[in-house]
Coordinates of C-alpha atoms and ligand atoms in Angstrom, one line a residue:
M31 CA -19.7 37.4 -45.9
S32 CA -17.5 34.3 -45.5
A33 CA -14.7 36.5 -44.2
I34 CA -16.9 37.9 -41.6
R35 CA -18.2 34.5 -40.6
S36 CA -14.7 33.2 -40.4
F37 CA -13.7 36.2 -38.2
I38 CA -16.7 35.6 -35.9
S39 CA -16.0 31.9 -35.5
Q40 CA -12.3 32.6 -34.9
S41 CA -13.3 35.1 -32.2
L42 CA -15.6 32.6 -30.6
V43 CA -12.9 30.0 -30.6
G44 CA -10.6 32.5 -29.1
L45 CA -13.1 33.5 -26.4
A46 CA -13.9 29.9 -25.6
F47 CA -10.1 29.2 -25.3
L48 CA -9.6 32.2 -23.2
S49 CA -12.4 31.4 -20.8
A50 CA -11.4 27.7 -20.6
S51 CA -7.9 28.6 -19.7
S52 CA -8.8 31.2 -17.1
V53 CA -11.2 28.7 -15.5
L54 CA -8.2 26.2 -15.4
L55 CA -6.0 28.9 -13.9
Q56 CA -8.4 29.8 -11.2
S57 CA -9.5 26.3 -10.1
A58 CA -6.7 23.9 -10.8
T59 CA -3.0 23.7 -10.1
A60 CA -0.8 21.2 -11.9
E61 CA 1.6 19.4 -9.7
S62 CA 4.0 16.6 -10.1
I63 CA 6.2 14.1 -8.3
S64 CA 9.1 12.3 -9.9
G65 CA 11.7 9.7 -9.4
K66 CA 14.8 8.5 -11.3
S67 CA 17.3 5.6 -11.4
G68 CA 20.0 5.4 -14.1
N69 CA 18.4 6.2 -17.4
V70 CA 14.8 5.6 -16.2
Q71 CA 12.8 8.5 -15.2
A72 CA 9.2 8.5 -13.9
Q73 CA 6.8 11.4 -13.3
I74 CA 3.3 11.6 -12.1
T75 CA 1.4 14.8 -12.9
Y76 CA -2.0 15.8 -11.6
E77 CA -4.4 18.7 -11.2
K78 CA -5.8 19.8 -7.9
P79 CA -9.1 21.6 -8.6
Q80 CA -9.8 21.6 -4.9
E81 CA -7.9 20.6 -1.8
Y82 CA -8.9 17.0 -1.7
Q83 CA -9.6 16.3 -5.4
Y84 CA -7.2 15.1 -7.9
K85 CA -7.8 15.1 -11.6
N86 CA -6.0 14.0 -14.8
V87 CA -3.5 11.9 -12.9
R88 CA -0.9 10.8 -15.5
L89 CA 2.1 8.7 -15.3
Q90 CA 5.0 9.1 -17.6
I91 CA 8.0 6.8 -17.8
S92 CA 11.0 7.6 -20.0
R93 CA 14.1 5.8 -20.9
S94 CA 17.2 7.8 -21.9
G95 CA 14.9 10.7 -22.5
Q96 CA 12.4 8.8 -24.7
T97 CA 8.9 8.5 -23.4
V98 CA 7.9 4.8 -23.2
L99 CA 4.7 5.1 -21.2
D100 CA 2.3 8.1 -20.9
K101 CA -1.0 7.1 -19.4
K102 CA -3.9 8.6 -17.6
L103 CA -4.3 6.5 -14.5
P104 CA -7.7 5.3 -13.5
Q105 CA -9.1 6.7 -10.3
E106 CA -11.9 5.1 -8.4
S107 CA -12.8 8.5 -7.1
E108 CA -11.4 12.1 -7.3
Y109 CA -10.0 11.6 -3.8
D110 CA -7.6 9.0 -5.1
R111 CA -4.3 10.7 -4.9
P112 CA -0.7 9.8 -5.8
I113 CA 1.7 9.7 -2.9
G114 CA 5.4 9.7 -3.1
D115 CA 7.7 7.7 -0.8
L116 CA 5.5 8.8 2.0
L117 CA 6.8 6.5 4.7
E118 CA 10.3 7.6 4.0
G119 CA 9.3 11.2 4.5
Q120 CA 10.0 12.1 0.9
E121 CA 6.6 12.9 -0.4
K122 CA 7.9 14.3 -3.7
N123 CA 9.7 11.1 -4.8
I124 CA 8.4 8.1 -6.8
P125 CA 10.5 5.0 -5.8
V126 CA 12.4 3.9 -8.9
L127 CA 14.6 1.0 -8.1
D128 CA 15.5 -2.6 -9.0
L129 CA 13.2 -4.8 -6.9
D130 CA 14.2 -8.2 -8.3
G131 CA 17.8 -7.9 -9.2
N132 CA 17.5 -8.1 -13.0
K133 CA 19.5 -4.8 -13.3
E134 CA 16.4 -3.1 -14.5
P135 CA 14.6 -0.6 -12.2
E136 CA 10.9 -0.9 -11.5
V137 CA 8.7 2.1 -10.9
I138 CA 6.4 2.1 -7.9
A139 CA 3.4 4.5 -8.1
D140 CA 1.7 4.7 -4.7
F141 CA -1.8 5.9 -4.2
F142 CA -4.0 6.8 -1.3
T143 CA -7.8 6.5 -1.8
G144 CA -8.7 9.1 0.9
G145 CA -10.8 8.7 3.9
A146 CA -9.8 8.4 7.6
H147 CA -7.5 5.4 7.1
C148 CA -8.2 3.4 4.0
C149 CA -6.5 2.6 1.6
T150 CA -3.1 2.6 0.0
Y151 CA -2.1 0.6 -3.0
S152 CA 0.9 0.4 -5.3
L153 CA 1.1 0.2 -9.1
I154 CA 4.4 -1.5 -9.8
Y155 CA 5.7 -1.2 -13.4
R156 CA 8.4 -3.4 -14.9
Y157 CA 10.0 -3.0 -18.2
D158 CA 9.4 -5.8 -20.7
S159 CA 12.5 -5.5 -22.9
K160 CA 11.1 -7.8 -25.7
A161 CA 7.8 -5.9 -26.0
K162 CA 9.6 -2.6 -25.2
Q163 CA 6.9 -1.5 -22.9
Y164 CA 6.0 -1.3 -19.2
K165 CA 3.6 -3.8 -17.6
K166 CA 2.0 -3.2 -14.3
I167 CA 0.6 -5.0 -11.3
R168 CA -1.5 -3.6 -8.5
H169 CA -1.0 -4.5 -4.9
E170 CA -3.4 -3.5 -2.1
W171 CA -2.0 -2.5 1.2
G172 CA -5.2 -1.6 3.0
N173 CA -5.0 0.8 5.9
G174 CA -1.3 0.1 6.4
G175 CA 1.2 0.7 3.7
Y176 CA 4.8 -0.5 3.5
R177 CA 8.4 0.4 4.0
L178 CA 11.1 -0.6 1.5
K179 CA 13.9 -2.2 3.5
D180 CA 16.6 -4.7 2.6
L181 CA 15.7 -7.1 5.5
D182 CA 18.2 -9.9 4.5
N183 CA 21.1 -7.7 3.2
D184 CA 21.1 -9.3 -0.2
G185 CA 21.0 -5.8 -1.9
L186 CA 17.3 -6.1 -2.9
P187 CA 14.6 -4.4 -0.9
E188 CA 11.7 -6.2 0.7
F189 CA 8.3 -4.6 1.3
D190 CA 8.0 -4.5 5.1
S191 CA 4.3 -4.5 5.8
R192 CA 1.5 -6.0 8.0
D193 CA -1.5 -8.2 7.5
D194 CA -4.2 -5.6 7.2
R195 CA -7.0 -8.1 7.3
F196 CA -6.7 -7.8 11.0
A197 CA -7.9 -4.2 11.0
Y198 CA -11.3 -4.0 12.8
A199 CA -11.4 -7.9 13.0
F200 CA -11.8 -8.1 16.7
S201 CA -11.8 -4.5 17.9
S202 CA -11.9 -0.9 16.8
Y203 CA -9.2 0.3 14.4
A204 CA -7.1 1.9 17.2
A205 CA -7.2 -1.4 19.2
S206 CA -6.3 -3.6 16.2
G207 CA -3.0 -5.4 16.1
Y208 CA -1.3 -6.8 13.0
P209 CA 0.8 -9.9 12.2
L210 CA 4.0 -9.1 10.3
Q211 CA 3.8 -9.4 6.5
I212 CA 6.8 -9.2 4.2
W213 CA 6.6 -9.2 0.4
Q214 CA 9.2 -9.5 -2.4
Y215 CA 8.6 -8.6 -6.0
R216 CA 9.8 -11.4 -8.3
Q217 CA 9.2 -12.1 -12.0
G218 CA 6.5 -9.4 -12.1
K219 CA 4.6 -10.8 -9.1
M220 CA 4.4 -10.0 -5.4
V221 CA 5.4 -13.0 -3.2
N222 CA 4.6 -13.3 0.5
V223 CA 7.9 -14.3 2.1
T224 CA 7.1 -13.5 5.7
R225 CA 7.8 -17.0 7.0
R226 CA 11.5 -16.7 5.8
Y227 CA 12.0 -14.1 8.6
P228 CA 11.3 -15.9 11.9
K229 CA 13.4 -13.4 13.9
L230 CA 11.4 -10.5 12.7
I231 CA 8.1 -12.4 13.3
A232 CA 9.2 -13.2 16.8
S233 CA 10.1 -9.6 17.5
N234 CA 6.7 -8.5 16.1
A235 CA 5.0 -11.1 18.3
A236 CA 6.9 -9.8 21.4
E237 CA 5.8 -6.3 20.6
L238 CA 2.2 -7.3 20.2
W239 CA 2.3 -9.2 23.5
K240 CA 3.8 -6.2 25.2
T241 CA 1.1 -3.9 23.8
Y242 CA -1.6 -6.3 24.8
N243 CA -0.4 -6.1 28.4
E244 CA -0.2 -2.4 28.3
I245 CA -3.7 -1.7 26.9
R246 CA -5.2 -4.4 29.2
Q247 CA -4.0 -2.3 32.1
Q248 CA -5.9 0.6 30.6
G249 CA -9.1 -1.4 30.7
E250 CA -9.2 -2.6 27.1
D251 CA -9.9 -6.3 26.3
G252 CA -6.9 -6.4 23.9
K253 CA -8.5 -9.0 21.6
G254 CA -7.1 -7.4 18.5
F255 CA -3.6 -7.8 19.8
L256 CA -4.1 -11.3 21.0
A257 CA -5.4 -12.3 17.5
A258 CA -2.4 -10.8 15.8
Y259 CA 0.0 -12.4 18.3
L260 CA -1.5 -15.8 17.7
A261 CA -1.1 -15.4 13.9
D262 CA 2.5 -14.6 14.4
K263 CA 2.9 -17.6 16.6
Y264 CA 1.4 -19.8 13.9
M265 CA 3.9 -18.5 11.4
L266 CA 6.6 -19.5 13.8
G267 CA 5.2 -23.0 14.1
Q268 CA 4.3 -22.3 17.7
G269 CA 0.5 -22.3 17.3
Q270 CA -0.2 -24.6 20.3
Q271 CA 2.0 -22.6 22.7
G272 CA 0.4 -19.4 21.4
W273 CA -3.1 -20.8 22.2
Q274 CA -2.1 -21.7 25.7
Q275 CA -0.8 -18.2 26.3
V276 CA -3.9 -16.6 24.8
Q277 CA -6.3 -18.9 26.8
Q278 CA -4.4 -18.1 30.0
A279 CA -4.4 -14.4 29.3
Y280 CA -8.0 -13.9 28.2
K281 CA -10.5 -14.6 31.0
K282 CA -13.4 -12.4 30.0
S283 CA -16.9 -13.8 29.9
D284 CA -17.0 -14.0 26.1
R285 CA -13.8 -16.1 26.0
T286 CA -15.4 -19.3 24.5
E287 CA -17.1 -17.2 21.7
F288 CA -13.9 -15.2 21.1
F289 CA -11.7 -18.3 20.8
T290 CA -14.2 -19.9 18.4
E291 CA -14.2 -16.8 16.2
L292 CA -10.5 -16.5 16.4
R293 CA -9.9 -20.0 15.3
K294 CA -12.3 -19.5 12.4
F295 CA -10.6 -16.3 11.4
L296 CA -7.1 -17.7 11.5
R297 CA -8.3 -20.6 9.3
E298 CA -9.9 -18.2 6.8
T299 CA -6.8 -16.0 6.7
G300 CA -4.5 -19.1 6.1
Y301 CA -2.6 -19.0 9.4
I302 CA -4.1 -22.3 10.6
K303 CA -3.6 -24.8 7.8
Ligands
CA467 CA1 14.1 -5.2 -11.8
CA468 CA1 16.6 -8.2 0.5

C-alpha cells in the first residue's frame, strides 16, 4: 500500500516537473549579458516569456571565479529590461571598469523601463573590500542616458549626459533641448561636475542656439531650446548675456509669460542661484 502511494506520488511529482519544464521551454528563453575586467566578472541573466517582458532578472558578480553577489534584481514592472552598453553599440556588454581610480573595477548594470522614451537608470556596484561585498547606488537618467567618456584625459571615464528635467518642460519631447550634464563616480556617489567643463558647456550652448535658429525657420517657437541654452549660459557665468539674447530672439505674444516661467524653472532646477 505504502509502496503504491509512494509510486503514485513520485509519478505526480514527475508529471508536475515535466509539465512545468515544458511550459518554461515553450514560453521563456533564458538570455544573458556579461562583462569583465581583470578578475571581476559580471553577468545578468533573465527570462523572456514574451517579447517585451523580462522575468527573473539576476545579477551575478564573481571575483577570481568565486561568486560574491548573486541577486534577483527588483523590477518595477515586467517591462524593465537590462541593457548592455547600448550607446556604445555593444548591447551584450555590461560595463565593468574602474570609475574612480582606486584600481578596483565597478560594475554598471543599466536598465530601461520601457515605454516610448522613459526611462533609463544605472545600478552601480562597488566592491567594499572590508565587508567583502558589493554595495550599489541607483542613478536615474530619465529619457536620455549617458555615454562613458574620458573628457579630461585623466584615465577615468566621465558620464557624459544631459539634464533630463528639461524634457517636456517648455515643449513637446521632440522640441525639447537639454543643458549638458556631466557626472563622475567618486567614493560611491555620483557627483555633478558639469561646471568643470566650460568648453564643453559652451559647445553644447552653441549647438542649442544653432538648433533653435533652424527649428524657428520651420515655424516652431523653439522655447525648449532657448530654455536649455539659457541654463548652459548660467553654468558659464553668462546668465545676463544669455537673457539678453533670449529676450531679443523670442518675440511671440506669450513672451512675458514664457520669461516668467523660464526664470522660475531655472531657479527650481538650480541654474539661477
Ligand atoms: Ca573603482
Ligand atoms: Ca576623466
